[in-house]
PDB file of C-alpha atoms in Angstrom:
ATOM      1  CA  GLU A   1       8.835 -16.064  45.851  1.00 57.00           C
ATOM      2  CA  THR A   2       6.976 -16.342  49.234  1.00 70.00           C
ATOM      3  CA  GLY A   3       4.476 -18.514  50.988  1.00 93.00           C
ATOM      4  CA  VAL A   4       2.992 -21.523  48.824  1.00 96.00           C
ATOM      5  CA  THR A   5       2.685 -21.074  45.105  1.00 96.00           C
ATOM      6  CA  GLN A   6       0.942 -23.320  42.588  1.00 97.00           C
ATOM      7  CA  THR A   7       0.773 -23.827  38.877  1.00 97.00           C
ATOM      8  CA  PRO A   8      -0.896 -23.574  36.647  1.00 97.00           C
ATOM      9  CA  ARG A   9      -3.714 -21.434  38.212  1.00 96.00           C
ATOM     10  CA  HIS A  10      -6.234 -22.506  35.476  1.00 96.00           C
ATOM     11  CA  LEU A  11      -6.293 -25.595  33.591  1.00 96.00           C
ATOM     12  CA  VAL A  12      -8.720 -27.104  31.105  1.00 95.00           C
ATOM     13  CA  MET A  13      -8.282 -30.690  30.058  1.00 92.00           C
ATOM     14  CA  GLY A  14     -10.032 -33.546  28.212  1.00 89.00           C
ATOM     15  CA  MET A  15     -10.572 -36.749  29.795  1.00 88.00           C
ATOM     16  CA  THR A  16      -7.904 -38.549  27.915  1.00 87.00           C
ATOM     17  CA  ASN A  17      -5.480 -36.227  28.626  1.00 88.00           C
ATOM     18  CA  LYS A  18      -2.570 -36.424  31.229  1.00 93.00           C
ATOM     19  CA  LYS A  19      -1.206 -33.419  33.166  1.00 95.00           C
ATOM     20  CA  SER A  20       0.443 -32.268  36.558  1.00 97.00           C
ATOM     21  CA  LEU A  21      -0.213 -29.869  39.038  1.00 98.00           C
ATOM     22  CA  LYS A  22       2.877 -28.435  40.852  1.00 98.00           C
ATOM     23  CA  CYS A  23       3.152 -26.841  44.234  1.00 98.00           C
ATOM     24  CA  GLU A  24       6.335 -25.389  46.016  1.00 97.00           C
ATOM     25  CA  GLN A  25       6.582 -24.050  49.571  1.00 96.00           C
ATOM     26  CA  HIS A  26       9.146 -21.692  50.743  1.00 94.00           C
ATOM     27  CA  LEU A  27       8.045 -21.571  54.353  1.00 94.00           C
ATOM     28  CA  GLY A  28      10.701 -24.477  55.466  1.00 93.00           C
ATOM     29  CA  HIS A  29       7.777 -26.725  56.492  1.00 93.00           C
ATOM     30  CA  ASN A  30       7.867 -30.525  56.829  1.00 92.00           C
ATOM     31  CA  ALA A  31       4.275 -31.448  55.651  1.00 93.00           C
ATOM     32  CA  MET A  32       2.427 -30.954  52.419  1.00 95.00           C
ATOM     33  CA  TYR A  33      -1.238 -31.344  51.483  1.00 95.00           C
ATOM     34  CA  TRP A  34      -3.435 -31.754  48.332  1.00 96.00           C
ATOM     35  CA  TYR A  35      -7.061 -30.841  48.701  1.00 96.00           C
ATOM     36  CA  LYS A  36     -10.176 -30.685  46.665  1.00 96.00           C
ATOM     37  CA  GLN A  37     -12.645 -27.869  46.931  1.00 95.00           C
ATOM     38  CA  SER A  38     -15.993 -27.999  45.099  1.00 93.00           C
ATOM     39  CA  ALA A  39     -18.715 -25.378  45.607  1.00 89.00           C
ATOM     40  CA  LYS A  40     -20.459 -25.347  48.735  1.00 85.00           C
ATOM     41  CA  LYS A  41     -18.756 -28.536  49.943  1.00 91.00           C
ATOM     42  CA  PRO A  42     -16.250 -28.831  52.802  1.00 92.00           C
ATOM     43  CA  LEU A  43     -12.567 -29.194  51.963  1.00 93.00           C
ATOM     44  CA  GLU A  44     -11.811 -32.568  51.024  1.00 93.00           C
ATOM     45  CA  LEU A  45      -8.138 -33.960  52.000  1.00 92.00           C
ATOM     46  CA  MET A  46      -6.808 -36.219  49.602  1.00 94.00           C
ATOM     47  CA  PHE A  47      -3.158 -36.598  50.318  1.00 93.00           C
ATOM     48  CA  VAL A  48      -0.717 -35.725  53.138  1.00 92.00           C
ATOM     49  CA  TYR A  49       3.159 -35.984  52.742  1.00 91.00           C
ATOM     50  CA  ASN A  50       4.698 -35.705  56.198  1.00 86.00           C
ATOM     51  CA  PHE A  51       8.502 -35.291  55.906  1.00 75.00           C
ATOM     52  CA  LYS A  52       8.267 -36.801  52.395  1.00 65.00           C
ATOM     53  CA  GLU A  53       6.296 -39.754  53.204  1.00 72.00           C
ATOM     54  CA  GLN A  54       2.821 -40.207  52.360  1.00 73.00           C
ATOM     55  CA  THR A  55       1.159 -40.297  55.422  1.00 70.00           C
ATOM     56  CA  GLU A  56      -2.772 -40.264  54.397  1.00 71.00           C
ATOM     57  CA  ASN A  57      -4.514 -41.104  51.300  1.00 73.00           C
ATOM     58  CA  ASN A  58      -8.574 -40.944  51.627  1.00 72.00           C
ATOM     59  CA  SER A  59      -9.662 -43.279  49.202  1.00 82.00           C
ATOM     60  CA  VAL A  60      -8.719 -41.134  46.317  1.00 92.00           C
ATOM     61  CA  PRO A  61      -9.172 -42.619  42.896  1.00 93.00           C
ATOM     62  CA  SER A  62      -6.162 -43.523  41.325  1.00 92.00           C
ATOM     63  CA  ARG A  63      -6.312 -41.551  38.305  1.00 94.00           C
ATOM     64  CA  PHE A  64      -5.074 -39.032  40.958  1.00 95.00           C
ATOM     65  CA  SER A  65      -1.092 -39.559  41.623  1.00 94.00           C
ATOM     66  CA  PRO A  66       0.907 -37.575  43.849  1.00 94.00           C
ATOM     67  CA  GLU A  67       4.570 -37.439  43.872  1.00 94.00           C
ATOM     68  CA  CYS A  68       6.532 -35.424  46.625  1.00 93.00           C
ATOM     69  CA  PRO A  69      10.375 -35.649  45.470  1.00 93.00           C
ATOM     70  CA  ASN A  70      11.422 -33.413  48.269  1.00 91.00           C
ATOM     71  CA  SER A  71       9.879 -31.254  51.500  1.00 89.00           C
ATOM     72  CA  SER A  72       9.502 -28.167  49.188  1.00 94.00           C
ATOM     73  CA  HIS A  73       7.477 -29.583  46.456  1.00 96.00           C
ATOM     74  CA  LEU A  74       4.493 -31.527  45.660  1.00 96.00           C
ATOM     75  CA  PHE A  75       3.161 -32.536  42.429  1.00 97.00           C
ATOM     76  CA  LEU A  76      -0.334 -34.094  41.516  1.00 97.00           C
ATOM     77  CA  HIS A  77      -0.464 -35.996  38.423  1.00 97.00           C
ATOM     78  CA  LEU A  78      -4.026 -36.146  36.547  1.00 96.00           C
ATOM     79  CA  HIS A  79      -4.991 -38.796  33.854  1.00 94.00           C
ATOM     80  CA  THR A  80      -8.250 -39.937  32.445  1.00 93.00           C
ATOM     81  CA  LEU A  81     -10.266 -37.519  34.744  1.00 94.00           C
ATOM     82  CA  GLN A  82     -14.202 -37.419  34.728  1.00 94.00           C
ATOM     83  CA  PRO A  83     -16.291 -34.289  34.485  1.00 94.00           C
ATOM     84  CA  GLU A  84     -16.872 -34.563  38.245  1.00 94.00           C
ATOM     85  CA  ASP A  85     -13.299 -34.097  39.148  1.00 96.00           C
ATOM     86  CA  SER A  86     -13.523 -30.293  37.872  1.00 96.00           C
ATOM     87  CA  ALA A  87     -12.960 -28.441  41.159  1.00 96.00           C
ATOM     88  CA  LEU A  88     -10.366 -25.937  42.669  1.00 96.00           C
ATOM     89  CA  TYR A  89      -7.254 -27.799  44.019  1.00 97.00           C
ATOM     90  CA  LEU A  90      -5.580 -26.448  46.698  1.00 97.00           C
ATOM     91  CA  CYS A  91      -2.328 -27.271  47.929  1.00 97.00           C
ATOM     92  CA  ALA A  92      -1.226 -26.451  51.518  1.00 97.00           C
ATOM     93  CA  SER A  93       2.092 -26.623  53.898  1.00 96.00           C
ATOM     94  CA  SER A  94       2.655 -26.912  57.678  1.00 94.00           C
ATOM     95  CA  HIS A  95       5.406 -27.242  60.403  1.00 91.00           C
ATOM     96  CA  GLU A  96       4.377 -30.427  62.078  1.00 84.00           C
ATOM     97  CA  SER A  97       5.997 -31.207  65.504  1.00 78.00           C
ATOM     98  CA  SER A  98       5.342 -33.103  68.430  1.00 69.00           C
ATOM     99  CA  SER A  99       5.561 -30.136  71.044  1.00 69.00           C
ATOM    100  CA  GLY A 100       1.987 -29.133  70.024  1.00 68.00           C
ATOM    101  CA  GLY A 101       0.658 -25.684  69.009  1.00 75.00           C
ATOM    102  CA  ALA A 102      -1.479 -24.286  66.006  1.00 78.00           C
ATOM    103  CA  ASN A 103       0.788 -25.859  63.408  1.00 87.00           C
ATOM    104  CA  GLU A 104      -1.566 -24.046  61.073  1.00 92.00           C
ATOM    105  CA  GLN A 105      -1.801 -24.943  57.284  1.00 95.00           C
ATOM    106  CA  PHE A 106      -0.844 -22.292  54.845  1.00 96.00           C
ATOM    107  CA  PHE A 107      -2.546 -22.667  51.376  1.00 97.00           C
ATOM    108  CA  GLY A 108      -1.622 -21.968  47.942  1.00 96.00           C
ATOM    109  CA  PRO A 109      -3.955 -19.995  45.628  1.00 94.00           C
ATOM    110  CA  GLY A 110      -5.179 -23.194  43.771  1.00 96.00           C
ATOM    111  CA  THR A 111      -5.484 -24.477  40.374  1.00 97.00           C
ATOM    112  CA  ARG A 112      -8.955 -24.248  39.144  1.00 96.00           C
ATOM    113  CA  LEU A 113      -9.443 -27.430  37.131  1.00 96.00           C
ATOM    114  CA  THR A 114     -12.190 -28.249  34.421  1.00 96.00           C
ATOM    115  CA  VAL A 115     -12.378 -31.682  32.747  1.00 95.00           C
ATOM    116  CA  LEU A 116     -14.496 -31.501  29.220  1.00 92.00           C
TER     117      LEU A 116
ATOM    118  CA  GLY B   1     -19.314 -40.099  61.610  1.00 75.00           C
ATOM    119  CA  GLN B   2     -17.388 -36.710  61.844  1.00 86.00           C
ATOM    120  CA  ASN B   3     -19.025 -33.520  61.176  1.00 91.00           C
ATOM    121  CA  ILE B   4     -18.857 -29.706  61.285  1.00 96.00           C
ATOM    122  CA  ASP B   5     -21.912 -27.729  60.855  1.00 97.00           C
ATOM    123  CA  GLN B   6     -21.763 -23.961  60.238  1.00 97.00           C
ATOM    124  CA  PRO B   7     -24.491 -21.513  58.511  1.00 97.00           C
ATOM    125  CA  THR B   8     -24.037 -21.319  54.777  1.00 96.00           C
ATOM    126  CA  GLU B   9     -24.555 -17.779  54.456  1.00 97.00           C
ATOM    127  CA  MET B  10     -25.015 -14.639  56.779  1.00 98.00           C
ATOM    128  CA  THR B  11     -25.576 -10.797  55.910  1.00 98.00           C
ATOM    129  CA  ALA B  12     -24.356  -8.037  57.988  1.00 98.00           C
ATOM    130  CA  THR B  13     -24.128  -4.225  57.714  1.00 97.00           C
ATOM    131  CA  GLU B  14     -20.813  -2.218  57.369  1.00 97.00           C
ATOM    132  CA  GLY B  15     -19.789  -1.075  60.857  1.00 97.00           C
ATOM    133  CA  ALA B  16     -21.840  -3.698  62.822  1.00 98.00           C
ATOM    134  CA  ILE B  17     -20.910  -6.949  64.661  1.00 98.00           C
ATOM    135  CA  VAL B  18     -21.540 -10.323  63.513  1.00 98.00           C
ATOM    136  CA  GLN B  19     -21.215 -13.892  65.142  1.00 98.00           C
ATOM    137  CA  ILE B  20     -20.655 -17.276  63.083  1.00 98.00           C
ATOM    138  CA  ASN B  21     -20.852 -19.936  64.780  1.00 98.00           C
ATOM    139  CA  CYS B  22     -19.798 -23.940  64.561  1.00 98.00           C
ATOM    140  CA  THR B  23     -20.701 -26.892  66.099  1.00 98.00           C
ATOM    141  CA  TYR B  24     -18.460 -30.167  65.667  1.00 97.00           C
ATOM    142  CA  GLN B  25     -18.716 -33.921  66.286  1.00 95.00           C
ATOM    143  CA  THR B  26     -15.596 -35.548  65.784  1.00 93.00           C
ATOM    144  CA  SER B  27     -13.462 -38.448  66.777  1.00 90.00           C
ATOM    145  CA  GLY B  28     -10.968 -36.816  69.414  1.00 93.00           C
ATOM    146  CA  PHE B  29     -10.170 -32.857  69.395  1.00 95.00           C
ATOM    147  CA  ASN B  30      -7.006 -31.370  69.141  1.00 93.00           C
ATOM    148  CA  GLY B  31      -7.780 -27.625  68.339  1.00 95.00           C
ATOM    149  CA  LEU B  32      -9.871 -25.670  66.208  1.00 97.00           C
ATOM    150  CA  PHE B  33      -9.029 -23.332  63.450  1.00 97.00           C
ATOM    151  CA  TRP B  34     -10.797 -20.576  61.764  1.00 98.00           C
ATOM    152  CA  TYR B  35      -9.813 -19.560  58.268  1.00 98.00           C
ATOM    153  CA  GLN B  36     -11.074 -16.844  55.920  1.00 98.00           C
ATOM    154  CA  GLN B  37     -11.283 -17.282  52.174  1.00 96.00           C
ATOM    155  CA  HIS B  38     -11.920 -14.404  49.777  1.00 95.00           C
ATOM    156  CA  ALA B  39     -13.782 -15.460  46.191  1.00 92.00           C
ATOM    157  CA  GLY B  40     -11.024 -16.798  43.897  1.00 87.00           C
ATOM    158  CA  GLU B  41      -8.204 -16.850  46.846  1.00 90.00           C
ATOM    159  CA  ALA B  42      -6.592 -19.136  49.043  1.00 92.00           C
ATOM    160  CA  PRO B  43      -7.817 -19.810  52.776  1.00 95.00           C
ATOM    161  CA  THR B  44      -5.884 -17.901  55.369  1.00 96.00           C
ATOM    162  CA  PHE B  45      -5.585 -18.693  58.734  1.00 96.00           C
ATOM    163  CA  LEU B  46      -7.417 -16.430  61.356  1.00 97.00           C
ATOM    164  CA  SER B  47      -7.208 -18.268  64.788  1.00 96.00           C
ATOM    165  CA  TYR B  48      -6.874 -21.240  66.711  1.00 96.00           C
ATOM    166  CA  ASN B  49      -8.214 -22.636  69.874  1.00 96.00           C
ATOM    167  CA  VAL B  50      -7.361 -25.375  71.876  1.00 95.00           C
ATOM    168  CA  LEU B  51      -8.681 -24.435  75.326  1.00 96.00           C
ATOM    169  CA  ASP B  52     -12.105 -23.225  76.202  1.00 97.00           C
ATOM    170  CA  GLY B  53     -12.535 -19.316  76.279  1.00 97.00           C
ATOM    171  CA  LEU B  54     -12.197 -16.613  74.129  1.00 97.00           C
ATOM    172  CA  GLU B  55      -9.427 -15.659  71.902  1.00 94.00           C
ATOM    173  CA  GLU B  56      -9.152 -12.049  70.837  1.00 95.00           C
ATOM    174  CA  LYS B  57      -7.022 -10.979  67.706  1.00 91.00           C
ATOM    175  CA  GLY B  58      -8.106  -7.148  66.720  1.00 95.00           C
ATOM    176  CA  ARG B  59     -11.091  -7.014  65.507  1.00 97.00           C
ATOM    177  CA  PHE B  60     -11.563 -10.924  65.381  1.00 97.00           C
ATOM    178  CA  SER B  61     -12.299 -13.128  68.375  1.00 97.00           C
ATOM    179  CA  SER B  62     -12.928 -16.733  68.498  1.00 98.00           C
ATOM    180  CA  PHE B  63     -14.740 -18.619  71.319  1.00 98.00           C
ATOM    181  CA  LEU B  64     -14.386 -22.426  72.194  1.00 98.00           C
ATOM    182  CA  SER B  65     -16.613 -24.658  74.389  1.00 98.00           C
ATOM    183  CA  ARG B  66     -15.277 -28.097  73.959  1.00 97.00           C
ATOM    184  CA  SER B  67     -17.941 -29.632  76.358  1.00 96.00           C
ATOM    185  CA  LYS B  68     -20.566 -28.232  73.847  1.00 96.00           C
ATOM    186  CA  GLY B  69     -18.555 -29.048  70.553  1.00 97.00           C
ATOM    187  CA  TYR B  70     -19.066 -25.466  69.775  1.00 97.00           C
ATOM    188  CA  SER B  71     -17.341 -22.546  68.691  1.00 98.00           C
ATOM    189  CA  TYR B  72     -17.708 -18.876  67.273  1.00 98.00           C
ATOM    190  CA  LEU B  73     -15.923 -16.181  65.314  1.00 98.00           C
ATOM    191  CA  LEU B  74     -16.655 -12.730  66.332  1.00 98.00           C
ATOM    192  CA  LEU B  75     -16.128  -9.608  63.609  1.00 98.00           C
ATOM    193  CA  LYS B  76     -16.224  -6.517  65.194  1.00 97.00           C
ATOM    194  CA  GLU B  77     -16.428  -3.170  63.190  1.00 98.00           C
ATOM    195  CA  LEU B  78     -17.337  -4.830  60.087  1.00 98.00           C
ATOM    196  CA  GLN B  79     -15.644  -3.503  56.929  1.00 97.00           C
ATOM    197  CA  MET B  80     -16.514  -4.359  53.232  1.00 97.00           C
ATOM    198  CA  LYS B  81     -13.384  -6.410  52.618  1.00 97.00           C
ATOM    199  CA  ASP B  82     -14.456  -8.651  55.437  1.00 98.00           C
ATOM    200  CA  SER B  83     -16.836 -10.178  52.545  1.00 98.00           C
ATOM    201  CA  ALA B  84     -15.605 -13.263  52.150  1.00 98.00           C
ATOM    202  CA  SER B  85     -16.266 -17.230  53.462  1.00 97.00           C
ATOM    203  CA  TYR B  86     -15.248 -18.337  56.870  1.00 98.00           C
ATOM    204  CA  LEU B  87     -14.286 -21.902  57.253  1.00 97.00           C
ATOM    205  CA  CYS B  88     -14.164 -23.680  60.576  1.00 98.00           C
ATOM    206  CA  ALA B  89     -11.858 -26.661  61.007  1.00 97.00           C
ATOM    207  CA  VAL B  90     -11.215 -29.102  63.841  1.00 96.00           C
ATOM    208  CA  ARG B  91      -8.108 -31.403  64.188  1.00 94.00           C
ATOM    209  CA  ASP B  92      -9.041 -35.037  65.204  1.00 91.00           C
ATOM    210  CA  SER B  93      -7.455 -37.805  67.356  1.00 89.00           C
ATOM    211  CA  ASN B  94      -5.531 -38.464  63.994  1.00 85.00           C
ATOM    212  CA  TYR B  95      -4.333 -34.976  63.972  1.00 85.00           C
ATOM    213  CA  GLN B  96      -6.148 -34.372  60.353  1.00 87.00           C
ATOM    214  CA  LEU B  97      -8.196 -31.682  59.826  1.00 91.00           C
ATOM    215  CA  ILE B  98     -12.044 -31.902  59.403  1.00 93.00           C
ATOM    216  CA  TRP B  99     -13.500 -29.051  57.589  1.00 96.00           C
ATOM    217  CA  GLY B 100     -17.136 -27.393  57.769  1.00 96.00           C
ATOM    218  CA  ALA B 101     -18.717 -26.075  54.280  1.00 96.00           C
ATOM    219  CA  GLY B 102     -17.903 -22.532  55.021  1.00 96.00           C
ATOM    220  CA  THR B 103     -20.035 -19.461  55.933  1.00 97.00           C
ATOM    221  CA  LYS B 104     -20.159 -17.134  53.246  1.00 97.00           C
ATOM    222  CA  LEU B 105     -20.796 -13.463  54.736  1.00 98.00           C
ATOM    223  CA  ILE B 106     -22.008 -10.723  52.709  1.00 98.00           C
ATOM    224  CA  ILE B 107     -21.446  -7.403  54.228  1.00 97.00           C
ATOM    225  CA  LYS B 108     -23.686  -4.298  52.914  1.00 96.00           C
ATOM    226  CA  PRO B 109     -23.033  -0.651  53.172  1.00 94.00           C
TER     227      PRO B 109
END
């Protein structure tokens, strides 16, 4: 496997279900991100992990719970979601350093989530 | 507040040139990015500008004017495979990316 992978690619769940999204990066990066992408809206940054420490949490509802067990893996645990949470959830990774440069983010293919 | 503006949709003809504009108002500036996203796929990195001027990469070029809070992505010799959404993003003073809603580019034969 190369790049950033995400599973599952599609998920349909009821509002009372509990599920988890998985992301894995094979690029040796030290930062990982969860984004929410809704139609015709900007990407919304949900969580950032830098060197496995959560450094950003943009007022995301507690029904979304991230977990970063190591620098290569990132999970997003979902419980009691609402229909408005239906969206594409993208994982990304980057190499963050103090020396500057682009440090561009590499994205996974996303999980298309539908909440019924 | 922080804001990135880009047109919602543009249409161009195969073989032609198209310019996609992006204006931004952010708290601090640490670089501007352009990404391409085909329908149902992940965004992929196209270009990065941190200093004023033009960066050329094959058929794609990106321009930045920090004093005007303005960038554009120029696509030359358009091909059908260039039909995609183009996302503009600015890295702010906290080194977080602020994203535009994207410009959907439709290429016609």
